[in-house]
Short mmCIF file of C-alpha atoms and ligand atoms in Angstrom, two decimals:
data_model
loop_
_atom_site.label_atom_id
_atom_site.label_comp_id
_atom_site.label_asym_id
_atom_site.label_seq_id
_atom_site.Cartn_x
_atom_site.Cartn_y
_atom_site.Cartn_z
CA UNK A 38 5.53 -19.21 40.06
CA UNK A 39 2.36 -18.89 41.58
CA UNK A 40 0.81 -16.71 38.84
CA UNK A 41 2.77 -19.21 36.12
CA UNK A 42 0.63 -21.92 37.28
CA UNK A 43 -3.03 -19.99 37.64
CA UNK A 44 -2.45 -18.84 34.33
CA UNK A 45 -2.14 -22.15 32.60
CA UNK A 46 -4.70 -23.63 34.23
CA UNK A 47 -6.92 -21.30 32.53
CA UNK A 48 -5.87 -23.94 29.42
CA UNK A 49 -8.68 -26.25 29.90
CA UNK A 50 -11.12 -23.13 29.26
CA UNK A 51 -9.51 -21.67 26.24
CA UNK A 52 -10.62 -22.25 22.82
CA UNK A 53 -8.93 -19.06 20.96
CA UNK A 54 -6.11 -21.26 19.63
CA UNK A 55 -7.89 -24.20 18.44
CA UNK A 56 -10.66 -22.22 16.92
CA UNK A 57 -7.82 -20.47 15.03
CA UNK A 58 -5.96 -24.00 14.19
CA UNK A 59 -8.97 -24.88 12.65
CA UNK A 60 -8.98 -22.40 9.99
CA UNK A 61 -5.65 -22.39 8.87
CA UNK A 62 -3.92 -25.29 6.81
CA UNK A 63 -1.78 -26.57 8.73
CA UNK A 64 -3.26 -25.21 11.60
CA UNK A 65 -0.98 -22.27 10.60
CA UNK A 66 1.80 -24.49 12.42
CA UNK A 67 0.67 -22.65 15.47
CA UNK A 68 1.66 -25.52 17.48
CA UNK A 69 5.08 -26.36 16.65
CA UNK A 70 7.43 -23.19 17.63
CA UNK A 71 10.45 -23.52 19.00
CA UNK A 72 10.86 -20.56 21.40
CA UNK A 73 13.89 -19.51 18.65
CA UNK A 74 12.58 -15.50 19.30
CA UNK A 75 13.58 -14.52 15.18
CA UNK A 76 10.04 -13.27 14.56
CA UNK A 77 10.32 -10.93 18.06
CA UNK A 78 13.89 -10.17 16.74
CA UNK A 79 13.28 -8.40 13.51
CA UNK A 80 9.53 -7.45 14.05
CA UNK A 81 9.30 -3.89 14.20
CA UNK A 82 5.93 -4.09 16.94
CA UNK A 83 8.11 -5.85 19.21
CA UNK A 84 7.88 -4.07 22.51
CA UNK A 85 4.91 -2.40 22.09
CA UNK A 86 1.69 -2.96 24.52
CA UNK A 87 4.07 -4.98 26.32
CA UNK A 88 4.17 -7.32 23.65
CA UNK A 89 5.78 -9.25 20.99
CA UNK A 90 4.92 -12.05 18.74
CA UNK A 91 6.95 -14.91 20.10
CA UNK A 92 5.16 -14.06 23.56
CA UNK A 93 1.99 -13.61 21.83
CA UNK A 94 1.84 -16.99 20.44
CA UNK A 95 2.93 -18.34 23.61
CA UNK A 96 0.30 -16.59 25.65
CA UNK A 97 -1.89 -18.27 23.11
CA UNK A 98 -0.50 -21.57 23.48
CA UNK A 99 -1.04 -21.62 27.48
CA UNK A 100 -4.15 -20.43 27.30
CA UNK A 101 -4.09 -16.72 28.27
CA UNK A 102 -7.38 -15.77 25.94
CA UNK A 103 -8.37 -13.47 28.43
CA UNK A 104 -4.95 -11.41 28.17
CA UNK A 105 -5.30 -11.86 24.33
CA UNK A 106 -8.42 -10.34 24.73
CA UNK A 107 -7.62 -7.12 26.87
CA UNK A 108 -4.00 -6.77 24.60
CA UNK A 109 -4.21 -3.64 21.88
CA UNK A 110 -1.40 -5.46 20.44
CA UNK A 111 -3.33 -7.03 17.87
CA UNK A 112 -3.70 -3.49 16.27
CA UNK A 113 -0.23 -2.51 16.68
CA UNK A 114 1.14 -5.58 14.45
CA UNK A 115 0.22 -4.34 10.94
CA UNK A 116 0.11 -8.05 9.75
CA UNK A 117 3.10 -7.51 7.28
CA UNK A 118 3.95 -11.13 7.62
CA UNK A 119 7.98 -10.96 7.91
CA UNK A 120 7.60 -13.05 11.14
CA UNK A 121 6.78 -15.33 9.39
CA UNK A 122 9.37 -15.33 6.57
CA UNK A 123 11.84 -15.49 8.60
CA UNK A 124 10.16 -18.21 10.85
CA UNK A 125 12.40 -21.56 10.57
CA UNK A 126 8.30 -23.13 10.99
CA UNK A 127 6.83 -20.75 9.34
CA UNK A 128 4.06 -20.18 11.77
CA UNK A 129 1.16 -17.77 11.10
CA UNK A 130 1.30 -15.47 13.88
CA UNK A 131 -0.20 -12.51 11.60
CA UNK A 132 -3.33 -14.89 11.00
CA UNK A 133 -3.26 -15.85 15.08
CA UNK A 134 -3.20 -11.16 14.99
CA UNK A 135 -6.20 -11.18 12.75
CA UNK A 136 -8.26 -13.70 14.58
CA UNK A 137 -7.32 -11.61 17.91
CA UNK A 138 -9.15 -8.43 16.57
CA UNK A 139 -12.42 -10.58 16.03
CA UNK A 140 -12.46 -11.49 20.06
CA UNK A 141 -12.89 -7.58 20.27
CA UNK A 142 -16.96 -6.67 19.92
CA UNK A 143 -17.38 -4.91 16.66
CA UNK A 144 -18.44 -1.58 18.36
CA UNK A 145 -15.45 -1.41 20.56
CA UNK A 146 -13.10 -1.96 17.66
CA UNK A 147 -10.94 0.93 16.90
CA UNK A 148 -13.43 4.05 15.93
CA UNK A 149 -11.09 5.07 13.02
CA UNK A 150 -10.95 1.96 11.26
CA UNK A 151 -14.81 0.98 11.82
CA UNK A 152 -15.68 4.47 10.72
CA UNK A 153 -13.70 3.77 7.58
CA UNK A 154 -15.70 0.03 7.10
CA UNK A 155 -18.73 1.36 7.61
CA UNK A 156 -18.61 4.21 5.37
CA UNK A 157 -17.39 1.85 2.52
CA UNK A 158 -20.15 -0.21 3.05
CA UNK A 159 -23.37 2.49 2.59
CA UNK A 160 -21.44 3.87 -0.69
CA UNK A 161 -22.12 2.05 -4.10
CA UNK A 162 -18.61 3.15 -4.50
CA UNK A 163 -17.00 1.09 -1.65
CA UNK A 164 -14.70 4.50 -0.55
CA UNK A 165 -13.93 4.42 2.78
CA UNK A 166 -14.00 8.03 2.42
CA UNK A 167 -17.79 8.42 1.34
CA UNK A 168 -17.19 9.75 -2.08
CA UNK A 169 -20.54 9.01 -3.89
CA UNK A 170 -21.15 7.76 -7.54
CA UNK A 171 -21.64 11.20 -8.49
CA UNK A 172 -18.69 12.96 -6.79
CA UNK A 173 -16.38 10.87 -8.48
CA UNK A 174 -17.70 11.02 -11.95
CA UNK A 175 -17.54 14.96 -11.82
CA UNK A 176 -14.42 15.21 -10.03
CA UNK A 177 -12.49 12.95 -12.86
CA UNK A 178 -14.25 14.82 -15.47
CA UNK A 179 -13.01 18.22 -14.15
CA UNK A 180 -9.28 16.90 -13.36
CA UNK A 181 -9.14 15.53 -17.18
CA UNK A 182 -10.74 18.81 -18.42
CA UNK A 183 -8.52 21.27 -16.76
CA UNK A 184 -5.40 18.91 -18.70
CA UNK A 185 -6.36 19.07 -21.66
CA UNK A 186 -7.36 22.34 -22.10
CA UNK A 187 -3.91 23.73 -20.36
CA UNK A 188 -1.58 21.19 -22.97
CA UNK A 189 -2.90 20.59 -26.34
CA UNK A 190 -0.27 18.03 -26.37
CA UNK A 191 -2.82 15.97 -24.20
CA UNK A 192 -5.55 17.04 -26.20
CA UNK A 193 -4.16 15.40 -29.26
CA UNK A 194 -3.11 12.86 -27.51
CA UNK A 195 -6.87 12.25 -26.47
CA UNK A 196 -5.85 11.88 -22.91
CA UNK A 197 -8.98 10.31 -21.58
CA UNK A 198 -10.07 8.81 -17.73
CA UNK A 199 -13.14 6.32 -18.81
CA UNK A 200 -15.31 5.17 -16.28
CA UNK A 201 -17.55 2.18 -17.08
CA UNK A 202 -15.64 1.80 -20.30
CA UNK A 203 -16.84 -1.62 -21.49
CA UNK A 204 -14.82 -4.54 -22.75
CA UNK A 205 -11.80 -2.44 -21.48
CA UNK A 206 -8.74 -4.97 -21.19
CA UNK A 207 -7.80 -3.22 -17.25
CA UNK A 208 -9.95 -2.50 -13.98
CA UNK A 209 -7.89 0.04 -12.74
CA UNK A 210 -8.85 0.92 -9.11
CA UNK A 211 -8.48 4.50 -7.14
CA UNK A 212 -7.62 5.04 -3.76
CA UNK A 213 -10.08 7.27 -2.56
CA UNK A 214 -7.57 9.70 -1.02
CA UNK A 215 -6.95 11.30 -4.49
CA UNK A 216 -10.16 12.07 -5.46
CA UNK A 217 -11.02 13.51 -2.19
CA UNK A 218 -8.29 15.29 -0.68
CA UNK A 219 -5.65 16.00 -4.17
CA UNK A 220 -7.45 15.20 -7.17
CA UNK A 221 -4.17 16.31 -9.45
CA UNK A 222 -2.50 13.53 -8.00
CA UNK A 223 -4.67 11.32 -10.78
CA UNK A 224 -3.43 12.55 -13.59
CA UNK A 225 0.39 11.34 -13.56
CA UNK A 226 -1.49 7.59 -13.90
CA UNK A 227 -3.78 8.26 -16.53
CA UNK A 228 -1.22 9.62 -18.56
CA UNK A 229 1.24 7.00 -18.05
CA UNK A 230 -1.70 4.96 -19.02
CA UNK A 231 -1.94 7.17 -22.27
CA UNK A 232 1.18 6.77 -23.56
CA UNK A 233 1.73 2.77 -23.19
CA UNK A 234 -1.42 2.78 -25.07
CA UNK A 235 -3.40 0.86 -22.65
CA UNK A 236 -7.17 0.20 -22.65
CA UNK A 237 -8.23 0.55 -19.27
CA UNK A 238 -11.72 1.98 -17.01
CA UNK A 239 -12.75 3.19 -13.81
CA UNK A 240 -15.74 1.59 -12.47
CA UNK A 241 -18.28 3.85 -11.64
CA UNK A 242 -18.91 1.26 -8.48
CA UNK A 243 -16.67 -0.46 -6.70
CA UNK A 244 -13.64 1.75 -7.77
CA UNK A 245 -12.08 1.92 -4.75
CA UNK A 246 -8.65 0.55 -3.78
CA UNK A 247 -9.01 0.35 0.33
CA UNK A 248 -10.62 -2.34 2.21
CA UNK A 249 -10.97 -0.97 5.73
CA UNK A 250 -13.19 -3.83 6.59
CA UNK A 251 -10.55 -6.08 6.51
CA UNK A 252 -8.60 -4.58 8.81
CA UNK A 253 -11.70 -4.65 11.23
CA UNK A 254 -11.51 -8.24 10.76
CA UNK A 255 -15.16 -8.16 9.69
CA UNK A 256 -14.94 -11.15 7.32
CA UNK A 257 -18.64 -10.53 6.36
CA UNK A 258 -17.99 -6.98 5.34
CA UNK A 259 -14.49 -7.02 3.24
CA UNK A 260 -15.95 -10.02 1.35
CA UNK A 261 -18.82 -7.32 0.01
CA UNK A 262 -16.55 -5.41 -0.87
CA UNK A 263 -13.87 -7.81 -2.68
CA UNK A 264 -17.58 -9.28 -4.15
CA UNK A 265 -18.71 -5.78 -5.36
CA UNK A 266 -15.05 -5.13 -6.89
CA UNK A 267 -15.12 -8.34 -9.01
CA UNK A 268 -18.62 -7.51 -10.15
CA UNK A 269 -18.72 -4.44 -11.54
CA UNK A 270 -15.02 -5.78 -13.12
CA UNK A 271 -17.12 -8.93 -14.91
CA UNK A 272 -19.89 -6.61 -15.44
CA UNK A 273 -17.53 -4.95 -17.58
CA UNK A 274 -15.79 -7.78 -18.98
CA UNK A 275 -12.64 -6.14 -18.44
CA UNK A 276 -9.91 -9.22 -18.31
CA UNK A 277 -7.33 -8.09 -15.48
CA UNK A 278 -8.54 -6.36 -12.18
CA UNK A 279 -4.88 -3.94 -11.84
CA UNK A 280 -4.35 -2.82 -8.62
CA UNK A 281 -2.38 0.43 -8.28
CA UNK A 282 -1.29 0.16 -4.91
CA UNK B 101 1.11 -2.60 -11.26
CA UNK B 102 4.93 -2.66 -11.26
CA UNK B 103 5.23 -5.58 -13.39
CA UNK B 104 2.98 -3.60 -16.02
CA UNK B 105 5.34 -0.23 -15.65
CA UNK B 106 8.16 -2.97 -16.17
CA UNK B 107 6.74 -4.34 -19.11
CA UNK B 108 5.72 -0.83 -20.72
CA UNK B 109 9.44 0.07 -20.21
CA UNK B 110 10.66 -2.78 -22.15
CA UNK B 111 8.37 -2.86 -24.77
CA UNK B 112 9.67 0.80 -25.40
CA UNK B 113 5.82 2.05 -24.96
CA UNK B 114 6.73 4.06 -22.00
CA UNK B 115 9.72 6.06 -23.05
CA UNK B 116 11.56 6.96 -19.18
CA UNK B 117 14.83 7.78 -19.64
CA UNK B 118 17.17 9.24 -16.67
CA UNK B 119 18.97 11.91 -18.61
CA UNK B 120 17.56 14.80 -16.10
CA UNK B 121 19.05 13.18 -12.72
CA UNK B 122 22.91 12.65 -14.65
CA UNK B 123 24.24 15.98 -13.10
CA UNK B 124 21.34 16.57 -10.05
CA UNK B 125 22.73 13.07 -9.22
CA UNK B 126 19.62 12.84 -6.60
CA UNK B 127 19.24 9.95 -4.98
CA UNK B 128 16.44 7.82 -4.62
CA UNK B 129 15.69 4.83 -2.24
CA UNK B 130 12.19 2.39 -2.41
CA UNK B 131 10.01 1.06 -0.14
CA UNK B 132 9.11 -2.11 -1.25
CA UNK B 133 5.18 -2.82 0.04
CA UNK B 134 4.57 -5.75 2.31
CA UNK B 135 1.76 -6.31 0.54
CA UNK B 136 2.86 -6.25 -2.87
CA UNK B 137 6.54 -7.89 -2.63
CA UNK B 138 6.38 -10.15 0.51
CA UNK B 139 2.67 -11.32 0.72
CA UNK B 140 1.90 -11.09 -2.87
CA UNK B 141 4.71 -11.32 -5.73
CA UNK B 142 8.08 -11.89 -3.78
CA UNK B 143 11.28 -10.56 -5.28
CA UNK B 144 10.45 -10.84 -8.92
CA UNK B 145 7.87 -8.06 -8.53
CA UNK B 146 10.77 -6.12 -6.37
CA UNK B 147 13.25 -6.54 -9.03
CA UNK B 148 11.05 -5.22 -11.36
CA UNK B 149 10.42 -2.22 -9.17
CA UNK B 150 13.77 -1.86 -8.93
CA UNK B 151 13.92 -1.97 -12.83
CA UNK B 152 11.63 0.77 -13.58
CA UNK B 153 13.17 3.16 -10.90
CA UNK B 154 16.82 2.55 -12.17
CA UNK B 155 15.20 3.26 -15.10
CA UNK B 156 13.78 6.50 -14.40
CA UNK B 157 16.47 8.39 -11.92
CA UNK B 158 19.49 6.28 -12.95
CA UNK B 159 21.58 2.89 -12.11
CA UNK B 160 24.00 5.08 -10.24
CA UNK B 161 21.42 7.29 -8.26
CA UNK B 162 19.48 4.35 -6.63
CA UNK B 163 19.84 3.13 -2.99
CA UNK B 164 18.57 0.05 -1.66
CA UNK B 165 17.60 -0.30 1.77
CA UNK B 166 18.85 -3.05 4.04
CA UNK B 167 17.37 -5.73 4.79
CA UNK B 168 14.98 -5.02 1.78
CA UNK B 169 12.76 -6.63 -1.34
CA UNK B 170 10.58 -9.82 0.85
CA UNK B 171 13.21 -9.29 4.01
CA UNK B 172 11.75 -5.60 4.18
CA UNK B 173 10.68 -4.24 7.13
CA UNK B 174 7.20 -2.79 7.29
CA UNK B 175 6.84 0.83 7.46
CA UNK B 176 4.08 0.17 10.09
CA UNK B 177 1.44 1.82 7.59
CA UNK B 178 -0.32 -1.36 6.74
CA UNK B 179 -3.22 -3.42 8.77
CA UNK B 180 -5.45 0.13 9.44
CA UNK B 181 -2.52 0.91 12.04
CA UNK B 182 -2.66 4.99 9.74
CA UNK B 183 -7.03 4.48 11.47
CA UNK B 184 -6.48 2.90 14.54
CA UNK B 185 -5.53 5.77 17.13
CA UNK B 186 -2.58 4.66 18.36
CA UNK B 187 -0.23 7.20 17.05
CA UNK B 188 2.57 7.01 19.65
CA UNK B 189 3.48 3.60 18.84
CA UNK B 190 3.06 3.53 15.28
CA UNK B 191 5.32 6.10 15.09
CA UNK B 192 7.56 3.73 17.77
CA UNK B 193 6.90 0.81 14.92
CA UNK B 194 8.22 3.08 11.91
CA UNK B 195 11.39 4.43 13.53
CA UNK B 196 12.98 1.25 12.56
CA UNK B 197 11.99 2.25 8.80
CA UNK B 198 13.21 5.84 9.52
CA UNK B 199 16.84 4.51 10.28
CA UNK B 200 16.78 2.13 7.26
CA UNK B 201 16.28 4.96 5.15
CA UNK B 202 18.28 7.48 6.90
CA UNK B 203 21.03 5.02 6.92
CA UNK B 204 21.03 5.05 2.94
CA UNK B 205 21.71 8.77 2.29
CA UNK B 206 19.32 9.07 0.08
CA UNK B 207 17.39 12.22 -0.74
CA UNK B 208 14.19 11.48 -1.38
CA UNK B 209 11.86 7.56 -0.50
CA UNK B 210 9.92 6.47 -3.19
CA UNK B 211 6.66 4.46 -1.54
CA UNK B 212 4.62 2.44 -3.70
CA UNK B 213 1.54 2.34 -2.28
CA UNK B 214 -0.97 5.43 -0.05
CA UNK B 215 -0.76 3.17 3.06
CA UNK B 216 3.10 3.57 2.77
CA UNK B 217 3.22 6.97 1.38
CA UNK B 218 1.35 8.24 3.93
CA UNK B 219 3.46 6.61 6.90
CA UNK B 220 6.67 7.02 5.95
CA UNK B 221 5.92 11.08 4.83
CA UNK B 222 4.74 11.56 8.68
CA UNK B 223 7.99 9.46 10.02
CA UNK B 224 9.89 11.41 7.96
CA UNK B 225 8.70 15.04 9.51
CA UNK B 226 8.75 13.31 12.93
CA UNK B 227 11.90 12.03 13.39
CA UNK B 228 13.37 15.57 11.70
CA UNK B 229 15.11 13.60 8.17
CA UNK B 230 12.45 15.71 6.12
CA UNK B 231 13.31 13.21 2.93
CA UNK B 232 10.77 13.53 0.72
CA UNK B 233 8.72 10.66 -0.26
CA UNK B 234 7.54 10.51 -3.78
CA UNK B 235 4.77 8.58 -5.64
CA UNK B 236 6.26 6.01 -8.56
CA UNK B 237 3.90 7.88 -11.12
CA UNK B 238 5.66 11.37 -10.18
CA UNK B 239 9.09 10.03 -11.38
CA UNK B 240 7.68 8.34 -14.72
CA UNK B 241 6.18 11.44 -15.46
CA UNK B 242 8.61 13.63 -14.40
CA UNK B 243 11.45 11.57 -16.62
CA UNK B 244 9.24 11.84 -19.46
CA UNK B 245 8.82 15.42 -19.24
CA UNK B 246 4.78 15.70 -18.68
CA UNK B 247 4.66 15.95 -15.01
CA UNK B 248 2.17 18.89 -14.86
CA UNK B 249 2.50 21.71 -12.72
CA UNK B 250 0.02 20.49 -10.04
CA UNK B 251 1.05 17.56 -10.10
CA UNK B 252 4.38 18.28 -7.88
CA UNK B 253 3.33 18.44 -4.69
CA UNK B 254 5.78 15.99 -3.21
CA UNK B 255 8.59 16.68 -4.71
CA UNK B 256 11.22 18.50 -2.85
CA UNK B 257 12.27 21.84 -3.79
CA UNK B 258 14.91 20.75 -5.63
CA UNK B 259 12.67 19.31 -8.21
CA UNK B 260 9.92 21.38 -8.21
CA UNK B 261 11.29 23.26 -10.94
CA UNK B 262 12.78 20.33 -13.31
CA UNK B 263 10.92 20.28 -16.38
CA UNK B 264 12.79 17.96 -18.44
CA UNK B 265 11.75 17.87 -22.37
CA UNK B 266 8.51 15.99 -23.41
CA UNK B 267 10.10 12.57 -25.10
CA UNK B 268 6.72 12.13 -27.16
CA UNK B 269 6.98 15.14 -28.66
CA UNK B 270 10.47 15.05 -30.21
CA UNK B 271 9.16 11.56 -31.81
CA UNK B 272 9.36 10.06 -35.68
S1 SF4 C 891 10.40 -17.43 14.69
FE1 SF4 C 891 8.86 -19.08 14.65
S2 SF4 C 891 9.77 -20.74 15.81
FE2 SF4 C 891 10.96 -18.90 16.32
S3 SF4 C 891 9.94 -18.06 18.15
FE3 SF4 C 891 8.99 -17.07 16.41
S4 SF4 C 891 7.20 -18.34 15.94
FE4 SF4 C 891 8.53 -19.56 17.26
S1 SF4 C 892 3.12 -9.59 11.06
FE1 SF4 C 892 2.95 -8.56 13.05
S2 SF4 C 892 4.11 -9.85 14.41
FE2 SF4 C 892 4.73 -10.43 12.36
S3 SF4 C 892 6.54 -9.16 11.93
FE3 SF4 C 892 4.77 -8.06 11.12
S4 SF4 C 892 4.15 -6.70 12.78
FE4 SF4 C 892 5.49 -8.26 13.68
#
């Protein structure tokens, strides 16, 4: 009892939940669960770090920033949102998750997922995996080469991986993991692309598909990127941004 | 981009067919993304994932998890948990997602997105069911006979070898 009552007197010096409230319409409905436990019942982080989203909202609601602070929880729920679907209040816990990660100072963020931000933003190409401009370009071209010289079917076919191709009707984007680690693993796209006869491009910026930055909760950072993406998309008045995620 | 291979299909411009799987009689379950069905689309984009797979390996040789389409449970790939370090429990998060998919008998899990793909491949050597998980685009292509040679590397032995006839080619 003792520690029940310290720790919500630490209310009157927390500000994590209203500063969150104020973000969200609504206020997310952070303020109006009803202890029911569905989110915690069917949310597969439950348990982990000692932790589970009912009791992290109501650590929140007392007051426990500090707690919130020290948890690793906040990177253990991947934000997949089916707390909240099957919330009778629908109450944004994932947003209350992505808020946590920002009391964390940038540099002592987890070192996999800053590494991945940062590298996406010093690229022109936004890949979290550093593939350059350059690197891309040849890497397509050699990938489309090889097919088409190995199946003349594709050759007649024109198989074809633009990049830059104005006025074309999709943006596709490319998760940098192909192009880097198993280029071949392009090719079943582009030539389902092919044969519905679509008009589509590359970018030669901005291709990429990941957002690592978001995940960081570095709302600065992922909005460059998103920014760069739509960019180079209206630079090349391509209509529909396609995501092949 | 499921509504698009959707739309393809019907429009006849994308000519799947699921003639190859009628005596294999593999079976395929899907992971529907969080991102995609639940915080995106909803179930219309997971029934037309659903269309273009039934399309591709066969009404009779699809699976659905359960709970599935927006009531899915995340494989635990999402949110930069695959970057974060903490390995131990996001393989603790996806055993959940192992069991769904063990629990449909399936032979191979079809993830629709990297994040996914990547996740539910490890969880799948981990916990010992050593399903394979496929990319969508492998199965179009495959069912339209022009998966290339390199482009098999997750397919399971059983289909390594399955090179059903090129459908463009046998056209007019
Ligand atoms: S499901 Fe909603 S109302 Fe029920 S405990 Fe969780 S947050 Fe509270
Ligand atoms: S968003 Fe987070 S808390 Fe909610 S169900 Fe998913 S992992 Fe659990």
């Amino acid at each position: 009892m003792t520690d029940e009552a310290i720790k919500i007197s630490g209310k009157k010096g927390s500000y994590f939940i209203d500063m969150v409230k104020t973000l969200l319409p609504e206020g997310g409905n952070l303020n109006l669960c009803l202890t029911c436990g569905a989110c915690s019942s069917g949310c597969p982080a439950t348990g982990l770090a000692g932790m589970d989203p009912r009791k992290f909202l109501r650590m929140a609601a007392l007051g426990m920033d500090d707690e919130i602070k020290a948890s690793k929880w906040p990177w253990m729920c991947t934000m997949c949102q089916r707390c909240i679907y099957v919330c009778p209040m629908k109450i944004d816990i994932p947003q209350l998750v992505f808020n946590a990660r920002t009391l964390t100072p940038r540099e002592d963020r987890p070192k996999g997922i800053r590494d991945s931000c940062d590298m996406a933003l010093k690229v022109d190409t936004c890949s979290a995996m550093g593939c350059s401009v350059e690197d891309f370009e040849f890497v397509v071209g050699d990938v489309l080469e090889e097919i088409r010289e190995a199946d003349p079917f594709w050759e007649e076919r024109d198989l074809q991986a633009p990049i830059d191709k104005e006025g074309a009707e999709f943006f596709v984007n490319q998760n940098s993991r192909e192009p880097m680690t198993e280029p071949e693993e392009m090719a079943p796209l582009w030539k389902i692309l092919n044969l519905a006869g679509v008009n589509w491009t590359y970018g030669s910026k901005a291709w990429t598909g990941e957002n690592y930055c978001l995940f960081m909760a570095d709302n600065e950072s992922w909005k460059k990127i998103v920014t760069m993406q739509t960019e180079q998309t209206e630079k090349l008045r391509c209509k529909t941004y396609l995501n092949t995620e | 981009m499921y509504e698009y291979y959707a739309k393809w299909i019907r429009e006849g411009k994308l000519k799947v067919n699921s003639d190859w799987n009628k005596d294999l009689k593999i079976k395929f379950t899907v992971q529907d993304p969080c991102q995609i069905v639940r915080k995106s689309f909803g179930d219309p984009i997971a029934d037309d994932l659903r269309y273009v797979v039934k399309s591709v390996v066969g009404e009779e040789n699809f699976v659905d998890m359960t709970p599935n389409k927006s009531n899915n449970y995340c494989c635990g790939g999402g949110g930069g948990f695959l970057q974060s370090g903490f390995k131990e429990e996001r393989l603790a998060y996806g055993k959940i997602k192992d069991m769904q998919i063990k629990a449909t008998g399936a032979d191979y899990c079809i993830a629709g997105c990297h994040n996914c793909h990547a996740q539910i491949h490890e969880l799948s050597e981990h916990y010992g069911g050593h399903y394979p998980v496929v990319h969508l685009w492998t199965l179009i292509c495959l069912s339209m006979g022009v998966l290339g040679e390199n482009e098999r590397t997750y397919l399971g032995e059983d289909l390594a070898d399955i090179y059903p006839p090129n459908v463009y080619l046998n056209e007019d």
